[in-house]
Amino acid sequence: MFVSTTGDAEQCTSIASTWSKLLSKSLPHTTFQHCQFALFALGDRAYGPDAYCAAGRKVAARLNQLSAIPICTLGYGDDGSLNGGVFADLDVWLEGQLFPTLKAMIGGGQLKLLDASCSSALGDKEIKMYTVKAIRQADAAENENVALHEWQNERYQQHYANCFKHSCPTTAYQYNGDIKRRITSNANQLDCKTHPLLGRVSVNNRITADDWIQNTRHIRINVLSSMKGDAPTLSGASVTELPYQAGDVATILPSNPSSLVSRFLSVLPTAIRSIADGTIHIQYNQHHTQTSMNNHPWPQYCTLRGLLTHCADIQSLPEREDLFALSSFCNPNHEDGNDHREKLISLSETSGAALYGDYIIREKRNWVDVLYDFDSIRFEEGGAKLTLEDLLSLLPSLAPRHFSIASSPSFIQMNRSPTVSNGFALELCVAVVEGSTPFGRPYTGCCSKYLESISPCSDQTTSDGSDIVRLWIHPGSFSNLPLDIRENPSPHHYFTTPVLYVGAGTGIAPLRSLILEREAIMMQNGATSISSSATTVEGNRDGNDDNILVFGCRSKAKDYYYGEEWEEFVKTKRLRIIPAFSRDQKVGKLYVQRALREAGGGSGELIVQHILEHNGAVYIAGGSKMARAVKDEIVEALTNTLGSEKTAKKLLNKLKRTGKFSIEAWS
């Protein structure tokens, strides 16, 4: 089995329900006494030794407690491993541990191979994963621009809706026809896959300096409707006024640019390219004999151009098994056909991991690039071997991307424009991924570049348009924001529980959501601000201790995200901010962990005071290395006061269980 770790050593949502059942105290210790297992844990060493592959290690330990027997050593996959990430580590584990063990078990009679007659029950003829029929030629008016919003065409809409539904996060919220969020006490009903919400971008502004190396956008999306389809019926469900919660996550389903799709089509055999704009019927063959890790729910009816635009991840980097599969389609009649085949096989082998790392990973060659380089795959002489059925079996589905929501639902509702008659709004802080490889090849991020390309509009409908965004919303790591009000509140000591927010870069997004939500609660209850002549940035101990923000970026003048907002809150004593502008220092660099350590007198005094004296909550968001360094700083400060690291970590775990210590980090 494969078990991935997410967040701060947490189980993924896809296994959360199973994990909860495994932890049940009612399970006898002999539950799995006749079971054997092999487990490969996935993680990232950047999160630190305690969090690395923690979910997999916990599952393996629990299975052992329930009498299951491991047949080989636990495998570890590091997302940061050279030349292939977790797949590089997986190859080593398979060849060094699992395969030899299975071979020995077969030799010893502990395992039996399937009878050959069973595997050939369907005959010797290969059955492909898909059957594709061209059922309609393209109209004269149809071209690549039509594909940009093909999924909204009545002819194809329901088929695309069914396809998109498979990308829905497990814990995504469900909404009724009026875009009101549904709530139910039945946990099983919350696991239903839903069609995406539809929205339009109304704000798309750059919030970094024009001459800065990073293009970061503040994006506001007006969610106006949901995609047509039968919504799941929730018995006993009610609706809530807030469409989402502070700290939630928006999952965006991007589209590929038409220029890239056209380039991809140009490197395919003529037989495939010629039907790009006609309607095709795709049927999944349940008894197929092809081996593939990609089991896609492609739209049943669509055009190939539309499928490549909205459903296939042609910008992704092919995995090693993909290159091996492509090797069989090299045409030997091409002058380099046999060489191409051998090279693709070499790239796919464990011994060729360094070559794969150089060619694919470091140079970021996607599917388009690989098919362009290995032109024997589209060579026509003697007939190209790659068919549309083969292509659809190989291509990966376009995966949605997750962005922490940067807005507060309560704050937005309080400032709702009277011109917005339906739906709701959310805001994102998106760093556009773009750069060049060691050999100067340009690359961009699929979803961030897609969002940047959308021009804002004020249209309040989602009936048509290539700029309509498809998204889902689901809970993030900060779902227990303390909002209880003091018995005798003052504007700068308003809440029972003070909160310390620590973030860097776009990690400010969920923290802004939390800060604005508490601000909205204060405003709703009539709290008044207090003017102050205090400094606007450095903060002081006489300011607000309810909300303390430690924020790191490179330069105050270049990438101080939402700096004007923070300074305004500081002036009114509703926020204390401790900045860390790493490149603005005369000597050395100042990062958030050091700024946190030196605040309040140094030696971690602020940390100890906030957690131990004020019973405060701590929320950390940003890159994994930063999050690890900040957590280590907190542990060290608590250790110096409590006397032992074990006691400090035990306290953090207790705060974590009660929702008062959370980390949202990414690599």
Tab-separated table of C-alpha atoms in Angstrom, residues 17-344:
chain	number	residue	atom	x	y	z
A	17	SER	CA	-12.007	7.998	7.420
A	18	THR	CA	-10.102	4.691	7.227
A	19	TRP	CA	-7.461	5.977	9.632
A	20	SER	CA	-10.136	6.977	12.114
A	21	LYS	CA	-11.562	3.448	11.999
A	22	LEU	CA	-8.115	1.909	12.446
A	23	LEU	CA	-7.614	3.974	15.587
A	24	SER	CA	-10.838	2.685	17.145
A	25	LYS	CA	-10.163	1.266	20.595
A	26	SER	CA	-12.849	-1.344	20.011
A	27	LEU	CA	-10.712	-3.151	17.416
A	28	PRO	CA	-9.195	-6.326	18.900
A	29	HIS	CA	-5.427	-6.636	18.643
A	30	THR	CA	-5.898	-9.734	16.452
A	31	THR	CA	-7.908	-7.900	13.771
A	32	PHE	CA	-5.296	-8.509	11.044
A	33	GLN	CA	-3.553	-11.577	12.442
A	34	HIS	CA	-3.752	-13.443	9.119
A	35	CYS	CA	-2.764	-10.458	6.973
A	36	GLN	CA	0.593	-9.535	5.496
A	37	PHE	CA	1.414	-6.163	3.993
A	38	ALA	CA	4.061	-4.064	2.302
A	39	LEU	CA	3.926	-0.289	2.708
A	40	PHE	CA	5.648	2.560	0.900
A	41	ALA	CA	5.386	5.915	2.687
A	42	LEU	CA	5.533	9.182	0.781
A	43	GLY	CA	6.721	12.488	2.200
A	44	ASP	CA	9.253	15.303	1.980
A	45	ARG	CA	12.376	15.610	4.122
A	46	ALA	CA	12.055	19.406	3.982
A	47	TYR	CA	9.291	19.134	6.610
A	48	GLY	CA	11.743	17.743	9.159
A	49	PRO	CA	12.451	14.279	10.619
A	50	ASP	CA	9.334	14.185	12.794
A	51	ALA	CA	6.970	14.924	9.898
A	52	TYR	CA	8.815	13.007	7.156
A	53	CYS	CA	6.589	10.134	5.967
A	54	ALA	CA	4.843	10.330	9.347
A	55	ALA	CA	1.447	9.200	8.037
A	56	GLY	CA	2.896	6.025	6.519
A	57	ARG	CA	4.926	5.265	9.615
A	58	LYS	CA	1.821	5.649	11.774
A	59	VAL	CA	-0.239	3.329	9.553
A	60	ALA	CA	2.505	0.687	9.581
A	61	ALA	CA	2.803	0.904	13.370
A	62	ARG	CA	-0.967	0.605	13.824
A	63	LEU	CA	-1.183	-2.396	11.492
A	64	ASN	CA	1.565	-4.036	13.536
A	65	GLN	CA	-0.439	-3.383	16.710
A	66	LEU	CA	-3.400	-5.136	15.068
A	67	SER	CA	-1.216	-8.203	14.309
A	68	ALA	CA	-0.590	-7.569	10.582
A	69	ILE	CA	2.857	-8.742	9.473
A	70	PRO	CA	5.103	-6.676	7.164
A	71	ILE	CA	6.752	-8.818	4.473
A	72	CYS	CA	9.622	-6.374	3.901
A	73	THR	CA	11.179	-3.182	5.187
A	74	LEU	CA	9.032	-0.053	5.124
A	75	GLY	CA	9.753	2.045	2.028
A	76	TYR	CA	10.324	5.814	2.121
A	77	GLY	CA	9.759	8.179	-0.806
A	78	ASP	CA	11.171	11.693	-0.610
A	79	ASP	CA	9.512	14.237	-2.902
A	80	GLY	CA	12.807	16.103	-3.000
A	81	SER	CA	14.956	13.147	-4.129
A	82	LEU	CA	17.112	13.831	-7.146
A	83	ASN	CA	16.233	12.414	-10.559
A	84	GLY	CA	12.608	11.574	-9.989
A	85	GLY	CA	11.447	12.385	-6.460
A	86	VAL	CA	9.398	9.630	-4.823
A	87	PHE	CA	9.531	7.528	-8.003
A	88	ALA	CA	13.322	7.329	-7.782
A	89	ASP	CA	13.063	6.060	-4.196
A	90	LEU	CA	10.229	3.729	-5.165
A	91	ASP	CA	12.364	2.028	-7.825
A	92	VAL	CA	15.109	1.360	-5.283
A	93	TRP	CA	12.593	-0.079	-2.786
A	94	LEU	CA	10.834	-2.249	-5.368
A	95	GLU	CA	14.044	-3.724	-6.744
A	96	GLY	CA	15.862	-3.999	-3.430
A	97	GLN	CA	13.036	-5.031	-1.091
A	98	LEU	CA	9.598	-5.897	-2.432
A	99	PHE	CA	10.402	-7.815	-5.621
A	100	PRO	CA	13.062	-10.083	-4.020
A	101	THR	CA	10.665	-10.795	-1.132
A	102	LEU	CA	7.796	-11.686	-3.458
A	103	LYS	CA	10.101	-13.856	-5.555
A	104	ALA	CA	11.221	-15.746	-2.447
A	105	MET	CA	7.620	-16.178	-1.283
A	106	ILE	CA	6.628	-17.582	-4.680
A	107	GLY	CA	9.588	-19.948	-4.631
A	108	GLY	CA	8.666	-21.091	-1.135
A	109	GLY	CA	5.050	-21.717	-2.058
A	110	GLN	CA	3.682	-18.905	0.096
A	111	LEU	CA	2.305	-17.134	-2.975
A	112	LYS	CA	0.858	-18.535	-6.160
A	113	LEU	CA	0.779	-16.908	-9.562
A	114	LEU	CA	-2.527	-16.699	-11.383
A	115	ASP	CA	-3.241	-19.610	-13.691
A	116	ALA	CA	-2.354	-18.616	-17.235
A	117	SER	CA	-5.782	-19.807	-18.374
A	118	CYS	CA	-7.402	-17.138	-16.174
A	119	SER	CA	-5.407	-14.308	-17.680
A	120	SER	CA	-6.185	-15.459	-21.220
A	121	ALA	CA	-9.917	-15.905	-20.671
A	122	LEU	CA	-10.595	-12.968	-22.941
A	123	GLY	CA	-8.488	-14.423	-25.719
A	124	ASP	CA	-5.051	-13.509	-27.022
A	125	LYS	CA	-6.210	-10.288	-28.671
A	126	GLU	CA	-5.196	-7.150	-26.801
A	127	ILE	CA	-8.138	-5.111	-25.581
A	128	LYS	CA	-7.302	-1.437	-25.323
A	129	MET	CA	-8.420	0.802	-22.494
A	130	TYR	CA	-10.555	2.973	-24.788
A	131	THR	CA	-12.555	2.658	-27.958
A	132	VAL	CA	-12.836	5.936	-29.849
A	133	LYS	CA	-15.163	6.696	-32.745
A	134	ALA	CA	-15.290	9.881	-34.800
A	135	ILE	CA	-19.022	10.568	-35.133
A	136	ARG	CA	-19.160	14.119	-36.480
A	137	GLN	CA	-16.924	16.295	-38.631
A	138	ALA	CA	-16.098	19.805	-37.536
A	139	ASP	CA	-18.307	22.607	-38.801
A	140	ALA	CA	-16.641	25.181	-41.020
A	141	ALA	CA	-16.986	27.830	-38.310
A	142	GLU	CA	-15.367	25.690	-35.647
A	143	ASN	CA	-11.727	26.357	-34.786
A	144	GLU	CA	-9.363	26.425	-31.861
A	145	ASN	CA	-11.182	29.370	-30.244
A	146	VAL	CA	-14.369	27.298	-29.946
A	147	ALA	CA	-12.502	24.760	-27.814
A	148	LEU	CA	-11.828	27.429	-25.178
A	149	HIS	CA	-15.405	27.119	-23.942
A	150	GLU	CA	-16.441	23.791	-25.424
A	151	TRP	CA	-17.298	22.478	-21.957
A	152	GLN	CA	-20.132	25.051	-21.819
A	153	ASN	CA	-21.621	23.885	-25.144
A	154	GLU	CA	-24.973	22.156	-24.564
A	155	ARG	CA	-23.843	19.344	-26.837
A	156	TYR	CA	-20.980	18.410	-24.505
A	157	GLN	CA	-21.710	20.093	-21.186
A	158	GLN	CA	-23.023	17.112	-19.218
A	159	HIS	CA	-20.155	14.907	-20.407
A	160	TYR	CA	-17.574	17.461	-19.288
A	161	ALA	CA	-19.433	17.920	-15.996
A	162	ASN	CA	-19.135	14.189	-15.300
A	163	CYS	CA	-15.438	14.348	-16.147
A	164	PHE	CA	-14.722	17.381	-13.966
A	165	LYS	CA	-16.578	15.821	-11.029
A	166	HIS	CA	-13.767	13.283	-10.617
A	167	SER	CA	-11.381	16.139	-9.749
A	168	CYS	CA	-13.545	17.217	-6.802
A	169	PRO	CA	-11.627	17.152	-3.474
A	170	THR	CA	-12.938	14.611	-0.985
A	171	THR	CA	-13.933	17.242	1.573
A	172	ALA	CA	-15.322	19.864	-0.832
A	173	TYR	CA	-18.342	21.812	0.348
A	174	GLN	CA	-21.693	21.267	-1.329
A	175	TYR	CA	-23.962	24.096	-2.418
A	176	ASN	CA	-27.617	24.322	-3.387
A	177	GLY	CA	-29.017	26.029	-6.484
A	178	ASP	CA	-28.783	29.434	-4.808
A	179	ILE	CA	-25.082	28.867	-4.039
A	180	LYS	CA	-25.767	28.480	-0.329
A	181	ARG	CA	-23.392	26.137	1.480
A	182	ARG	CA	-25.049	22.990	2.745
A	183	ILE	CA	-24.238	21.480	6.107
A	184	THR	CA	-25.195	18.055	7.389
A	185	SER	CA	-24.358	15.952	10.412
A	186	ASN	CA	-24.033	12.824	8.270
A	187	ALA	CA	-20.310	12.529	7.533
A	188	ASN	CA	-20.858	9.923	4.809
A	189	GLN	CA	-22.892	12.396	2.772
A	190	LEU	CA	-20.017	14.858	2.763
A	191	ASP	CA	-17.872	12.488	0.681
A	192	CYS	CA	-20.047	12.905	-2.429
A	193	LYS	CA	-18.255	14.196	-5.505
A	194	THR	CA	-19.813	17.399	-6.809
A	195	HIS	CA	-19.639	19.444	-9.995
A	196	PRO	CA	-17.472	22.565	-9.846
A	197	LEU	CA	-18.639	26.019	-8.919
A	198	LEU	CA	-18.399	28.635	-11.677
A	199	GLY	CA	-17.103	32.154	-11.239
A	200	ARG	CA	-15.678	35.162	-13.003
A	201	VAL	CA	-12.561	37.120	-12.135
A	202	SER	CA	-13.461	40.690	-11.165
A	203	VAL	CA	-10.006	41.781	-9.916
A	204	ASN	CA	-6.615	40.627	-11.185
A	205	ASN	CA	-3.914	42.999	-9.941
A	206	ARG	CA	-0.182	42.644	-9.620
A	207	ILE	CA	0.851	43.319	-6.011
A	208	THR	CA	4.615	43.190	-6.467
A	209	ALA	CA	6.647	46.046	-7.914
A	210	ASP	CA	6.719	46.130	-11.710
A	211	ASP	CA	10.497	45.736	-11.732
A	212	TRP	CA	10.477	42.843	-9.235
A	213	ILE	CA	11.503	39.307	-10.179
A	214	GLN	CA	8.262	37.764	-8.897
A	215	ASN	CA	4.833	38.450	-10.398
A	216	THR	CA	2.299	37.927	-7.607
A	217	ARG	CA	-1.399	38.580	-8.216
A	218	HIS	CA	-4.305	39.550	-5.999
A	219	ILE	CA	-7.276	37.851	-7.640
A	220	ARG	CA	-10.927	38.243	-6.722
A	221	ILE	CA	-13.389	35.660	-8.054
A	222	ASN	CA	-17.135	36.187	-7.980
A	223	VAL	CA	-18.700	32.741	-7.637
A	224	LEU	CA	-22.040	32.945	-9.433
A	225	SER	CA	-23.352	29.436	-10.063
A	226	SER	CA	-22.430	25.772	-10.231
A	227	MET	CA	-21.978	23.585	-13.275
A	228	LYS	CA	-25.112	21.850	-14.461
A	229	GLY	CA	-25.616	18.362	-13.118
A	230	ASP	CA	-27.592	16.415	-10.586
A	231	ALA	CA	-26.553	17.606	-7.143
A	232	PRO	CA	-26.370	14.894	-4.481
A	233	THR	CA	-29.343	14.755	-2.131
A	234	LEU	CA	-28.413	15.426	1.486
A	235	SER	CA	-31.012	14.211	3.936
A	236	GLY	CA	-31.439	16.523	6.894
A	237	ALA	CA	-29.142	19.146	5.366
A	238	SER	CA	-29.513	22.842	6.109
A	239	VAL	CA	-27.731	25.866	4.688
A	240	THR	CA	-25.449	28.419	6.301
A	241	GLU	CA	-25.062	32.081	5.458
A	242	LEU	CA	-21.279	31.958	5.176
A	243	PRO	CA	-20.270	30.361	1.852
A	244	TYR	CA	-16.923	29.236	3.290
A	245	GLN	CA	-14.833	29.648	6.420
A	246	ALA	CA	-11.742	31.712	7.091
A	247	GLY	CA	-8.688	29.596	6.308
A	248	ASP	CA	-10.409	27.464	3.653
A	249	VAL	CA	-8.846	26.393	0.359
A	250	ALA	CA	-10.003	27.013	-3.217
A	251	THR	CA	-9.261	24.227	-5.670
A	252	ILE	CA	-8.993	25.578	-9.231
A	253	LEU	CA	-9.299	23.482	-12.380
A	254	PRO	CA	-7.215	25.237	-15.062
A	255	SER	CA	-7.226	24.986	-18.850
A	256	ASN	CA	-4.287	24.715	-21.223
A	257	PRO	CA	-3.595	27.680	-23.537
A	258	SER	CA	-4.773	27.218	-27.126
A	259	SER	CA	-1.238	27.831	-28.446
A	260	LEU	CA	0.119	24.865	-26.467
A	261	VAL	CA	-2.764	22.622	-27.565
A	262	SER	CA	-2.113	23.506	-31.216
A	263	ARG	CA	1.580	22.727	-30.744
A	264	PHE	CA	0.727	19.410	-29.135
A	265	LEU	CA	-1.556	18.480	-32.038
A	266	SER	CA	1.217	19.376	-34.483
A	267	VAL	CA	3.502	16.678	-33.033
A	268	LEU	CA	0.903	13.905	-33.321
A	269	PRO	CA	0.418	11.537	-36.288
A	270	THR	CA	-1.769	12.909	-39.084
A	271	ALA	CA	-4.526	10.364	-38.417
A	272	ILE	CA	-5.015	11.816	-34.922
A	273	ARG	CA	-4.441	15.449	-35.856
A	274	SER	CA	-6.989	15.338	-38.680
A	275	ILE	CA	-9.934	14.680	-36.334
A	276	ALA	CA	-8.979	17.250	-33.696
A	277	ASP	CA	-12.081	19.408	-34.173
A	278	GLY	CA	-14.727	16.776	-34.875
A	279	THR	CA	-16.903	15.134	-32.230
A	280	ILE	CA	-15.541	11.862	-30.878
A	281	HIS	CA	-17.215	9.212	-28.758
A	282	ILE	CA	-14.948	7.717	-26.065
A	283	GLN	CA	-15.900	4.424	-24.452
A	284	TYR	CA	-14.003	2.923	-21.559
A	285	ASN	CA	-13.339	-0.797	-21.951
A	286	GLN	CA	-13.771	-2.364	-18.540
A	287	HIS	CA	-11.924	-5.555	-19.485
A	288	HIS	CA	-8.940	-3.903	-21.118
A	289	THR	CA	-5.603	-5.713	-21.002
A	290	GLN	CA	-3.361	-2.661	-21.170
A	291	THR	CA	-1.383	-1.847	-18.060
A	292	SER	CA	-1.590	1.812	-17.128
A	293	MET	CA	-1.519	3.865	-13.957
A	294	ASN	CA	-3.885	6.365	-15.588
A	295	ASN	CA	-7.529	5.347	-15.415
A	296	HIS	CA	-9.255	8.432	-16.736
A	297	PRO	CA	-12.898	9.382	-16.859
A	298	TRP	CA	-12.542	11.372	-20.092
A	299	PRO	CA	-15.712	13.090	-21.404
A	300	GLN	CA	-17.777	10.530	-23.295
A	301	TYR	CA	-18.505	13.029	-26.065
A	302	CYS	CA	-16.147	15.903	-26.914
A	303	THR	CA	-13.612	17.047	-29.477
A	304	LEU	CA	-9.981	16.064	-29.140
A	305	ARG	CA	-8.979	19.728	-29.058
A	306	GLY	CA	-11.455	20.366	-26.254
A	307	LEU	CA	-10.213	17.358	-24.284
A	308	LEU	CA	-6.600	18.517	-24.610
A	309	THR	CA	-7.604	22.037	-23.552
A	310	HIS	CA	-9.646	21.206	-20.459
A	311	CYS	CA	-8.926	17.613	-19.373
A	312	ALA	CA	-5.398	16.418	-20.260
A	313	ASP	CA	-2.296	17.600	-18.420
A	314	ILE	CA	-0.052	18.023	-21.458
A	315	GLN	CA	2.092	20.514	-19.503
A	316	SER	CA	3.106	17.882	-16.953
A	317	LEU	CA	6.462	16.099	-17.001
A	318	PRO	CA	6.144	12.490	-18.246
A	319	GLU	CA	7.068	9.889	-15.653
A	320	ARG	CA	9.569	7.148	-16.417
A	321	GLU	CA	6.872	4.556	-17.083
A	322	ASP	CA	5.337	6.968	-19.586
A	323	LEU	CA	8.597	7.108	-21.517
A	324	PHE	CA	8.779	3.325	-21.497
A	325	ALA	CA	5.238	3.133	-22.892
A	326	LEU	CA	6.091	5.688	-25.610
A	327	SER	CA	9.093	3.616	-26.710
A	328	SER	CA	6.817	1.005	-28.295
A	329	PHE	CA	5.384	3.639	-30.675
A	330	CYS	CA	8.685	4.661	-32.277
A	331	ASN	CA	8.467	3.882	-35.996
A	332	PRO	CA	11.413	1.668	-37.055
A	333	ASN	CA	11.096	3.049	-40.604
A	334	HIS	CA	12.303	6.425	-39.328
A	335	GLU	CA	16.066	6.867	-39.646
A	336	ASP	CA	16.363	7.304	-35.870
A	337	GLY	CA	13.387	5.128	-34.891
A	338	ASN	CA	15.373	2.341	-33.257
A	339	ASP	CA	17.680	4.817	-31.509
A	340	HIS	CA	14.655	6.704	-30.200
A	341	ARG	CA	13.207	3.500	-28.848
A	342	GLU	CA	16.433	2.563	-27.054
A	343	LYS	CA	16.839	6.062	-25.629
A	344	LEU	CA	13.291	6.129	-24.248
